[in-house]
Amino acid sequence: MEGSSETSPLGEPITAKFVPTLSAVESVNSFQNQDFSDATSFAEINSPMLLIDDASTPKKKQACSQEGSLYKPQCDEELKPKVGMLFDDIGSVMEFYRMYAHHVGFGVRLGQQKIVDNVLQWKRFLCAKEGFRPEKGMVVVDPSKKRRKVKLTRCGCQAFIYVTRESDGKYRIASLTEYHNHPFVPPSHQHLIRSNRQISERVKTTLHDCQKASIGTSLAYRFLHFGAGVFEHVGCTQKDLQNQYGVLKNKIKNCDAQMLVDQFGRLKALNPAFFFDYEVDEVGTLVRMFWADATSRKNYGHFNDVVSFDSTYNTNQYEYIFAPFTGVNHHMQSVFFGAGFLLHETADSYIWLFRAFLRAMSGIAPRLIITDECSKMRNAIKQTLPNTAHRLCMWHIMEKVPGKVRPELRNDLVFYDRQKHCVWNSETPAEFEERWESFIIEFKLEDHVWFAKKYELRAAWIPAYFMEIPLTGLLRTTSISESANSFFKRFICRKLTFVEFWLRFDTTLKCQRQNELIVDNTSGYTTSELVTPWEIDRQGRAVFTHEIFELFQAQVLAARDDCDVQNTEICEGIKIMFVSDQYKKIREVSYDTTSMTAKCSCKIFESTGIVCRHIIRVLRGAKINELPRLYVLKRWERNCKRDILFDGEGNMLEENLIDPVDIAMKRKVALVRNKLEDLMRNSKCSMEGIEFFHTSLCNAELDLAQLVPAVACNTHQNEESFIGSIIPKHVTIHTPTDINARGTCSRIKGHRDGVRSGSSEKKRRPGIHQKVARKCGICKELVFHDARTCSKKQMTQ
């Protein structure tokens, strides 16, 4: 029978007089008797096994190396396959041959098979180097097209085993060939054999968990490496992990938008307070979407004074605009209210998005919304939010100044100081207009078109024009929204599909809310230190959160140390007091003795919701030791979110209560995992300990199999479990196809965010971003160097 006698696959006897030993293999000449006593002949055996001619393809009949040498595996007899060996099932055959192949140093491929009535009758298991690369894969059809270079891995090896099914249902090795025409892989490389690399369930779980936490494949593999100790014990390569995740991305490629809508539908079914809406065009392409969960809607119910809307990020591979609505909570943190995806930045898209936002928030519009400078957005806000004050982001406008002025002003520090003083420090419109006129005349900008246009829009971005609107001082720029986006960007840093975006976004949102829970716990169960003996200071500590109390306490301290009543006038029962502070500015405080309320010309309370030092000083002089309720805004209290809120349909705005059984299960799983880690750490100190631990786990596995039957779960089910959604077979909602999805996702670039061609160094921004002159410690001059690089340093030494 083939493979059972000492004959070569070509039918010629092996009669070599001398067979050199090659680390675990035996090289045998199958063509002729030859004396290998000299060193030259021995060296020829170790020459390359196969020489592939670029102009021709090796034929199938070539089964030996170029020198005509065959290699016989060397291993223990119990590991070798033998004709007549019986196995209970075909899986046992595969496992046995793989173990033998990997021990020796070659890979295994599945060969031909025959199935009759769903029963496997026979099957061949081949060496991974069996056959040759097809000729069509080696012919260059179009030289102009770039071809992916693929290494040749096959050399016509004919090693195999052939198994047949017996009458009793077992499988028997009917024939085999154990000789190979190539050298074997050394032990240090055997973990890289393709058939020896498998992605275990533990590795898959780790990969999926890392993907949800926005940890890339390379970092996930590095984590697995450190956990396993060496690369050999990971079980796969980094490329295998990338291919594994790439297969999943290809599966959801054409049904991505459909899966996101279906996921939102399931969340809506689980919690009716979850809100989402979307629109598709005439061909079924998703063009716009908005969503807000129950917690986001509840947060808006408590903190709907001011909203920042930023649409300067595209966060998926289809180039949709990610547009979040963000606010400020009672800890001065950014808080998420809702978000949308827009395929096109048109006025209709913004109108639809703002209307969807209002529907989600029961028709309650914010007092103030701050956005970027965009005419389409401005028109949409006028139409959908007529009673909401619209403010432009000051930061974006101020960033454009260096690019608008003449060259001599770009590096003029005095120019920027005057501009900042005019824009940021003006407290009334009249004061701003006076300073602006002086600023324009001083730097000869009377005929500058851009500055003239910005002056016409002054009521839309200068803080002095918003002093009467409550809490407008919380948001002067979209920095809160951009801060939230930078927080999201730390987790969402690549071009993503919708499904990937949602997995990472959901994880990120949970992290944000966990941070709020932490500071809630700190404010609720710790106490701030008092800096004055005043009762008003003690009252603020008891009422406000820690973050707000620090701001309030600074005002109390300034009222005690820096404020003084200079003069008092009485007009119709109203005391008008003139209070000075550390800024040498006289503030006018109107105090109503009947209602015991005061109003200050600094308008700090109106713009931030925190009572100013001047009012505190007046109340202290009036022997009022506690803040009137008017000055304690509910949004700054520790328990401001204690009220239960409902939406317009009567749904309670709370997240779903978690099943107590599920909570108990997760807690127990965490305890078991920690216990296993502790046992592993203790047992690996000695070989006896680790052997005992391994034996105990194997015994526990057998007992567990009797207690809990194993549930078969295929790859498709595992993938759906990971993404938390069913991969649909029927798709009606599509993503756009005419997009370029290459590259890294990031903030939408502006006209000054470019990078020089051929260089990774960012362009130096002019003006305020230029290098600032500083006083050198050596030459004592305002220069652009320091004491380390000063030219006079060596002279001084």
PDB file of C-alpha atoms in Angstrom, residues 211-399:
ATOM      1  CA  GLN A 211     -12.779  47.246  19.471  1.00  0.00           C
ATOM      2  CA  LYS A 212     -15.680  48.405  21.632  1.00  0.00           C
ATOM      3  CA  ALA A 213     -13.213  50.370  23.745  1.00  0.00           C
ATOM      4  CA  SER A 214     -11.737  51.877  20.536  1.00  0.00           C
ATOM      5  CA  ILE A 215      -8.457  50.016  21.021  1.00  0.00           C
ATOM      6  CA  GLY A 216      -7.005  49.147  17.629  1.00  0.00           C
ATOM      7  CA  THR A 217      -5.987  45.702  16.459  1.00  0.00           C
ATOM      8  CA  SER A 218      -2.259  46.337  16.886  1.00  0.00           C
ATOM      9  CA  LEU A 219      -2.690  47.419  20.511  1.00  0.00           C
ATOM     10  CA  ALA A 220      -5.062  44.521  21.124  1.00  0.00           C
ATOM     11  CA  TYR A 221      -2.440  42.108  19.813  1.00  0.00           C
ATOM     12  CA  ARG A 222       0.216  43.724  21.975  1.00  0.00           C
ATOM     13  CA  PHE A 223      -2.082  43.281  24.974  1.00  0.00           C
ATOM     14  CA  LEU A 224      -2.549  39.591  24.100  1.00  0.00           C
ATOM     15  CA  HIS A 225       1.212  39.191  23.754  1.00  0.00           C
ATOM     16  CA  PHE A 226       1.915  40.564  27.204  1.00  0.00           C
ATOM     17  CA  GLY A 227      -0.857  38.421  28.657  1.00  0.00           C
ATOM     18  CA  ALA A 228       0.498  35.260  27.028  1.00  0.00           C
ATOM     19  CA  GLY A 229       4.127  36.059  27.820  1.00  0.00           C
ATOM     20  CA  VAL A 230       5.509  35.214  24.363  1.00  0.00           C
ATOM     21  CA  PHE A 231       4.177  35.561  20.832  1.00  0.00           C
ATOM     22  CA  GLU A 232       4.154  31.787  20.363  1.00  0.00           C
ATOM     23  CA  HIS A 233       1.373  31.400  22.930  1.00  0.00           C
ATOM     24  CA  VAL A 234      -0.983  33.994  21.425  1.00  0.00           C
ATOM     25  CA  GLY A 235      -1.964  31.446  18.779  1.00  0.00           C
ATOM     26  CA  CYS A 236      -2.103  33.851  15.842  1.00  0.00           C
ATOM     27  CA  THR A 237      -0.389  36.858  14.305  1.00  0.00           C
ATOM     28  CA  GLN A 238      -1.442  40.484  14.199  1.00  0.00           C
ATOM     29  CA  LYS A 239      -2.334  40.064  10.538  1.00  0.00           C
ATOM     30  CA  ASP A 240      -4.691  37.219  11.466  1.00  0.00           C
ATOM     31  CA  LEU A 241      -6.525  39.551  13.856  1.00  0.00           C
ATOM     32  CA  GLN A 242      -6.772  42.230  11.195  1.00  0.00           C
ATOM     33  CA  ASN A 243      -8.128  39.711   8.707  1.00  0.00           C
ATOM     34  CA  GLN A 244     -10.612  38.439  11.287  1.00  0.00           C
ATOM     35  CA  TYR A 245     -11.974  41.932  11.867  1.00  0.00           C
ATOM     36  CA  GLY A 246     -11.844  42.716   8.150  1.00  0.00           C
ATOM     37  CA  VAL A 247     -14.124  39.765   7.417  1.00  0.00           C
ATOM     38  CA  LEU A 248     -16.710  41.191   9.811  1.00  0.00           C
ATOM     39  CA  LYS A 249     -16.473  44.648   8.217  1.00  0.00           C
ATOM     40  CA  ASN A 250     -17.027  43.147   4.777  1.00  0.00           C
ATOM     41  CA  LYS A 251     -20.130  41.344   6.015  1.00  0.00           C
ATOM     42  CA  ILE A 252     -21.763  44.556   7.237  1.00  0.00           C
ATOM     43  CA  LYS A 253     -20.472  46.702   4.392  1.00  0.00           C
ATOM     44  CA  ASN A 254     -23.668  46.771   2.322  1.00  0.00           C
ATOM     45  CA  CYS A 255     -26.152  46.751   5.203  1.00  0.00           C
ATOM     46  CA  ASP A 256     -24.463  49.203   7.560  1.00  0.00           C
ATOM     47  CA  ALA A 257     -27.113  51.947   7.572  1.00  0.00           C
ATOM     48  CA  GLN A 258     -29.894  49.370   7.800  1.00  0.00           C
ATOM     49  CA  MET A 259     -28.265  47.798  10.854  1.00  0.00           C
ATOM     50  CA  LEU A 260     -27.957  51.171  12.614  1.00  0.00           C
ATOM     51  CA  VAL A 261     -31.637  51.970  12.016  1.00  0.00           C
ATOM     52  CA  ASP A 262     -32.606  48.472  13.176  1.00  0.00           C
ATOM     53  CA  GLN A 263     -30.478  48.908  16.286  1.00  0.00           C
ATOM     54  CA  PHE A 264     -32.216  52.192  17.094  1.00  0.00           C
ATOM     55  CA  GLY A 265     -35.542  50.448  16.571  1.00  0.00           C
ATOM     56  CA  ARG A 266     -34.617  47.779  19.114  1.00  0.00           C
ATOM     57  CA  LEU A 267     -33.511  50.431  21.608  1.00  0.00           C
ATOM     58  CA  LYS A 268     -36.839  52.194  21.084  1.00  0.00           C
ATOM     59  CA  ALA A 269     -38.693  48.928  21.746  1.00  0.00           C
ATOM     60  CA  LEU A 270     -36.718  48.369  24.955  1.00  0.00           C
ATOM     61  CA  ASN A 271     -37.228  51.946  26.165  1.00  0.00           C
ATOM     62  CA  PRO A 272     -39.980  54.090  24.611  1.00  0.00           C
ATOM     63  CA  ALA A 273     -38.113  57.200  25.825  1.00  0.00           C
ATOM     64  CA  PHE A 274     -35.385  56.563  23.239  1.00  0.00           C
ATOM     65  CA  PHE A 275     -35.923  58.977  20.338  1.00  0.00           C
ATOM     66  CA  PHE A 276     -34.644  58.686  16.791  1.00  0.00           C
ATOM     67  CA  ASP A 277     -35.654  59.799  13.338  1.00  0.00           C
ATOM     68  CA  TYR A 278     -34.143  59.516   9.883  1.00  0.00           C
ATOM     69  CA  GLU A 279     -34.782  60.250   6.209  1.00  0.00           C
ATOM     70  CA  VAL A 280     -33.740  58.532   2.985  1.00  0.00           C
ATOM     71  CA  ASP A 281     -33.717  59.806  -0.574  1.00  0.00           C
ATOM     72  CA  GLU A 282     -35.506  58.390  -3.585  1.00  0.00           C
ATOM     73  CA  VAL A 283     -32.988  55.556  -4.022  1.00  0.00           C
ATOM     74  CA  GLY A 284     -32.981  54.587  -0.343  1.00  0.00           C
ATOM     75  CA  THR A 285     -29.725  56.305   0.675  1.00  0.00           C
ATOM     76  CA  LEU A 286     -29.675  57.547   4.248  1.00  0.00           C
ATOM     77  CA  VAL A 287     -29.364  61.349   4.066  1.00  0.00           C
ATOM     78  CA  ARG A 288     -29.996  62.486   7.640  1.00  0.00           C
ATOM     79  CA  MET A 289     -30.521  61.006  11.100  1.00  0.00           C
ATOM     80  CA  PHE A 290     -30.975  62.194  14.691  1.00  0.00           C
ATOM     81  CA  TRP A 291     -31.052  60.312  17.977  1.00  0.00           C
ATOM     82  CA  ALA A 292     -31.227  61.049  21.715  1.00  0.00           C
ATOM     83  CA  ASP A 293     -31.545  58.465  24.450  1.00  0.00           C
ATOM     84  CA  ALA A 294     -33.566  58.841  27.635  1.00  0.00           C
ATOM     85  CA  THR A 295     -30.650  60.120  29.726  1.00  0.00           C
ATOM     86  CA  SER A 296     -29.753  62.755  27.123  1.00  0.00           C
ATOM     87  CA  ARG A 297     -33.334  63.989  27.027  1.00  0.00           C
ATOM     88  CA  LYS A 298     -33.414  64.097  30.827  1.00  0.00           C
ATOM     89  CA  ASN A 299     -30.175  66.078  30.919  1.00  0.00           C
ATOM     90  CA  TYR A 300     -31.626  68.577  28.484  1.00  0.00           C
ATOM     91  CA  GLY A 301     -34.655  68.950  30.742  1.00  0.00           C
ATOM     92  CA  HIS A 302     -32.339  70.069  33.548  1.00  0.00           C
ATOM     93  CA  PHE A 303     -29.705  72.039  31.609  1.00  0.00           C
ATOM     94  CA  ASN A 304     -31.472  73.487  28.561  1.00  0.00           C
ATOM     95  CA  ASP A 305     -30.358  77.101  29.113  1.00  0.00           C
ATOM     96  CA  VAL A 306     -27.566  77.114  26.554  1.00  0.00           C
ATOM     97  CA  VAL A 307     -26.709  74.666  23.788  1.00  0.00           C
ATOM     98  CA  SER A 308     -23.589  74.379  21.670  1.00  0.00           C
ATOM     99  CA  PHE A 309     -24.017  72.914  18.198  1.00  0.00           C
ATOM    100  CA  ASP A 310     -20.871  71.915  16.325  1.00  0.00           C
ATOM    101  CA  SER A 311     -20.997  70.348  12.870  1.00  0.00           C
ATOM    102  CA  THR A 312     -17.280  70.407  12.073  1.00  0.00           C
ATOM    103  CA  TYR A 313     -16.573  66.694  12.429  1.00  0.00           C
ATOM    104  CA  ASN A 314     -17.118  63.794  10.069  1.00  0.00           C
ATOM    105  CA  THR A 315     -16.817  60.556  11.963  1.00  0.00           C
ATOM    106  CA  ASN A 316     -17.474  57.698   9.612  1.00  0.00           C
ATOM    107  CA  GLN A 317     -16.150  56.344   6.369  1.00  0.00           C
ATOM    108  CA  TYR A 318     -19.125  57.587   4.341  1.00  0.00           C
ATOM    109  CA  GLU A 319     -18.195  61.231   5.045  1.00  0.00           C
ATOM    110  CA  TYR A 320     -21.373  62.024   6.960  1.00  0.00           C
ATOM    111  CA  ILE A 321     -21.217  65.083   9.184  1.00  0.00           C
ATOM    112  CA  PHE A 322     -21.409  64.247  12.876  1.00  0.00           C
ATOM    113  CA  ALA A 323     -23.297  67.087  14.577  1.00  0.00           C
ATOM    114  CA  PRO A 324     -23.656  66.821  18.383  1.00  0.00           C
ATOM    115  CA  PHE A 325     -25.785  69.040  20.645  1.00  0.00           C
ATOM    116  CA  THR A 326     -23.880  69.747  23.854  1.00  0.00           C
ATOM    117  CA  GLY A 327     -24.552  71.671  27.054  1.00  0.00           C
ATOM    118  CA  VAL A 328     -23.106  72.332  30.512  1.00  0.00           C
ATOM    119  CA  ASN A 329     -24.151  70.343  33.582  1.00  0.00           C
ATOM    120  CA  HIS A 330     -24.044  71.265  37.273  1.00  0.00           C
ATOM    121  CA  HIS A 331     -20.348  70.304  37.500  1.00  0.00           C
ATOM    122  CA  MET A 332     -19.351  72.599  34.605  1.00  0.00           C
ATOM    123  CA  GLN A 333     -18.793  69.500  32.490  1.00  0.00           C
ATOM    124  CA  SER A 334     -19.927  69.057  28.917  1.00  0.00           C
ATOM    125  CA  VAL A 335     -23.090  66.978  28.696  1.00  0.00           C
ATOM    126  CA  PHE A 336     -24.477  65.268  25.621  1.00  0.00           C
ATOM    127  CA  PHE A 337     -28.033  66.119  24.529  1.00  0.00           C
ATOM    128  CA  GLY A 338     -28.264  64.365  21.164  1.00  0.00           C
ATOM    129  CA  ALA A 339     -26.565  64.098  17.793  1.00  0.00           C
ATOM    130  CA  GLY A 340     -27.232  63.775  14.126  1.00  0.00           C
ATOM    131  CA  PHE A 341     -25.705  62.530  10.906  1.00  0.00           C
ATOM    132  CA  LEU A 342     -25.992  64.710   7.811  1.00  0.00           C
ATOM    133  CA  LEU A 343     -24.924  63.584   4.370  1.00  0.00           C
ATOM    134  CA  HIS A 344     -25.182  67.102   2.920  1.00  0.00           C
ATOM    135  CA  GLU A 345     -24.720  70.445   4.682  1.00  0.00           C
ATOM    136  CA  THR A 346     -27.754  72.180   3.224  1.00  0.00           C
ATOM    137  CA  ALA A 347     -30.304  74.529   4.760  1.00  0.00           C
ATOM    138  CA  ASP A 348     -32.975  71.823   4.445  1.00  0.00           C
ATOM    139  CA  SER A 349     -30.752  69.347   6.321  1.00  0.00           C
ATOM    140  CA  TYR A 350     -30.215  71.785   9.186  1.00  0.00           C
ATOM    141  CA  ILE A 351     -33.919  72.670   9.314  1.00  0.00           C
ATOM    142  CA  TRP A 352     -34.807  68.981   9.510  1.00  0.00           C
ATOM    143  CA  LEU A 353     -32.179  68.372  12.215  1.00  0.00           C
ATOM    144  CA  PHE A 354     -33.275  71.279  14.441  1.00  0.00           C
ATOM    145  CA  ARG A 355     -36.921  70.247  14.136  1.00  0.00           C
ATOM    146  CA  ALA A 356     -36.034  66.687  15.078  1.00  0.00           C
ATOM    147  CA  PHE A 357     -34.138  68.058  18.081  1.00  0.00           C
ATOM    148  CA  LEU A 358     -37.196  70.043  19.179  1.00  0.00           C
ATOM    149  CA  ARG A 359     -39.460  67.010  18.810  1.00  0.00           C
ATOM    150  CA  ALA A 360     -37.096  64.980  20.963  1.00  0.00           C
ATOM    151  CA  MET A 361     -37.054  67.701  23.632  1.00  0.00           C
ATOM    152  CA  SER A 362     -40.849  68.085  23.781  1.00  0.00           C
ATOM    153  CA  GLY A 363     -40.738  71.383  21.897  1.00  0.00           C
ATOM    154  CA  ILE A 364     -38.611  73.171  24.514  1.00  0.00           C
ATOM    155  CA  ALA A 365     -36.141  75.463  22.761  1.00  0.00           C
ATOM    156  CA  PRO A 366     -32.919  76.660  24.424  1.00  0.00           C
ATOM    157  CA  ARG A 367     -32.441  80.287  25.414  1.00  0.00           C
ATOM    158  CA  LEU A 368     -29.158  80.484  23.539  1.00  0.00           C
ATOM    159  CA  ILE A 369     -27.517  78.384  20.856  1.00  0.00           C
ATOM    160  CA  ILE A 370     -23.921  78.916  19.798  1.00  0.00           C
ATOM    161  CA  THR A 371     -22.691  77.691  16.414  1.00  0.00           C
ATOM    162  CA  ASP A 372     -20.031  78.247  13.820  1.00  0.00           C
ATOM    163  CA  GLU A 373     -20.335  80.999  11.260  1.00  0.00           C
ATOM    164  CA  CYS A 374     -22.525  79.410   8.566  1.00  0.00           C
ATOM    165  CA  SER A 375     -25.253  81.200   6.632  1.00  0.00           C
ATOM    166  CA  LYS A 376     -27.220  77.972   6.023  1.00  0.00           C
ATOM    167  CA  MET A 377     -27.187  77.173   9.706  1.00  0.00           C
ATOM    168  CA  ARG A 378     -28.131  80.742  10.624  1.00  0.00           C
ATOM    169  CA  ASN A 379     -31.156  80.701   8.297  1.00  0.00           C
ATOM    170  CA  ALA A 380     -32.242  77.309   9.654  1.00  0.00           C
ATOM    171  CA  ILE A 381     -32.081  78.595  13.248  1.00  0.00           C
ATOM    172  CA  LYS A 382     -34.143  81.669  12.366  1.00  0.00           C
ATOM    173  CA  GLN A 383     -36.816  79.443  10.897  1.00  0.00           C
ATOM    174  CA  THR A 384     -36.910  76.681  13.533  1.00  0.00           C
ATOM    175  CA  LEU A 385     -35.780  78.496  16.724  1.00  0.00           C
ATOM    176  CA  PRO A 386     -37.210  82.022  16.381  1.00  0.00           C
ATOM    177  CA  ASN A 387     -37.169  82.738  20.128  1.00  0.00           C
ATOM    178  CA  THR A 388     -33.650  81.435  20.711  1.00  0.00           C
ATOM    179  CA  ALA A 389     -30.728  83.825  20.759  1.00  0.00           C
ATOM    180  CA  HIS A 390     -28.121  82.758  18.204  1.00  0.00           C
ATOM    181  CA  ARG A 391     -24.503  83.474  18.921  1.00  0.00           C
ATOM    182  CA  LEU A 392     -21.479  82.844  16.712  1.00  0.00           C
ATOM    183  CA  CYS A 393     -18.366  81.177  18.048  1.00  0.00           C
ATOM    184  CA  MET A 394     -15.857  83.890  18.959  1.00  0.00           C
ATOM    185  CA  TRP A 395     -12.912  81.537  18.729  1.00  0.00           C
ATOM    186  CA  HIS A 396     -13.481  80.737  15.061  1.00  0.00           C
ATOM    187  CA  ILE A 397     -13.801  84.422  14.218  1.00  0.00           C
ATOM    188  CA  MET A 398     -10.699  85.440  16.167  1.00  0.00           C
ATOM    189  CA  GLU A 399      -8.718  82.634  14.531  1.00  0.00           C
TER     190      GLU A 399
END
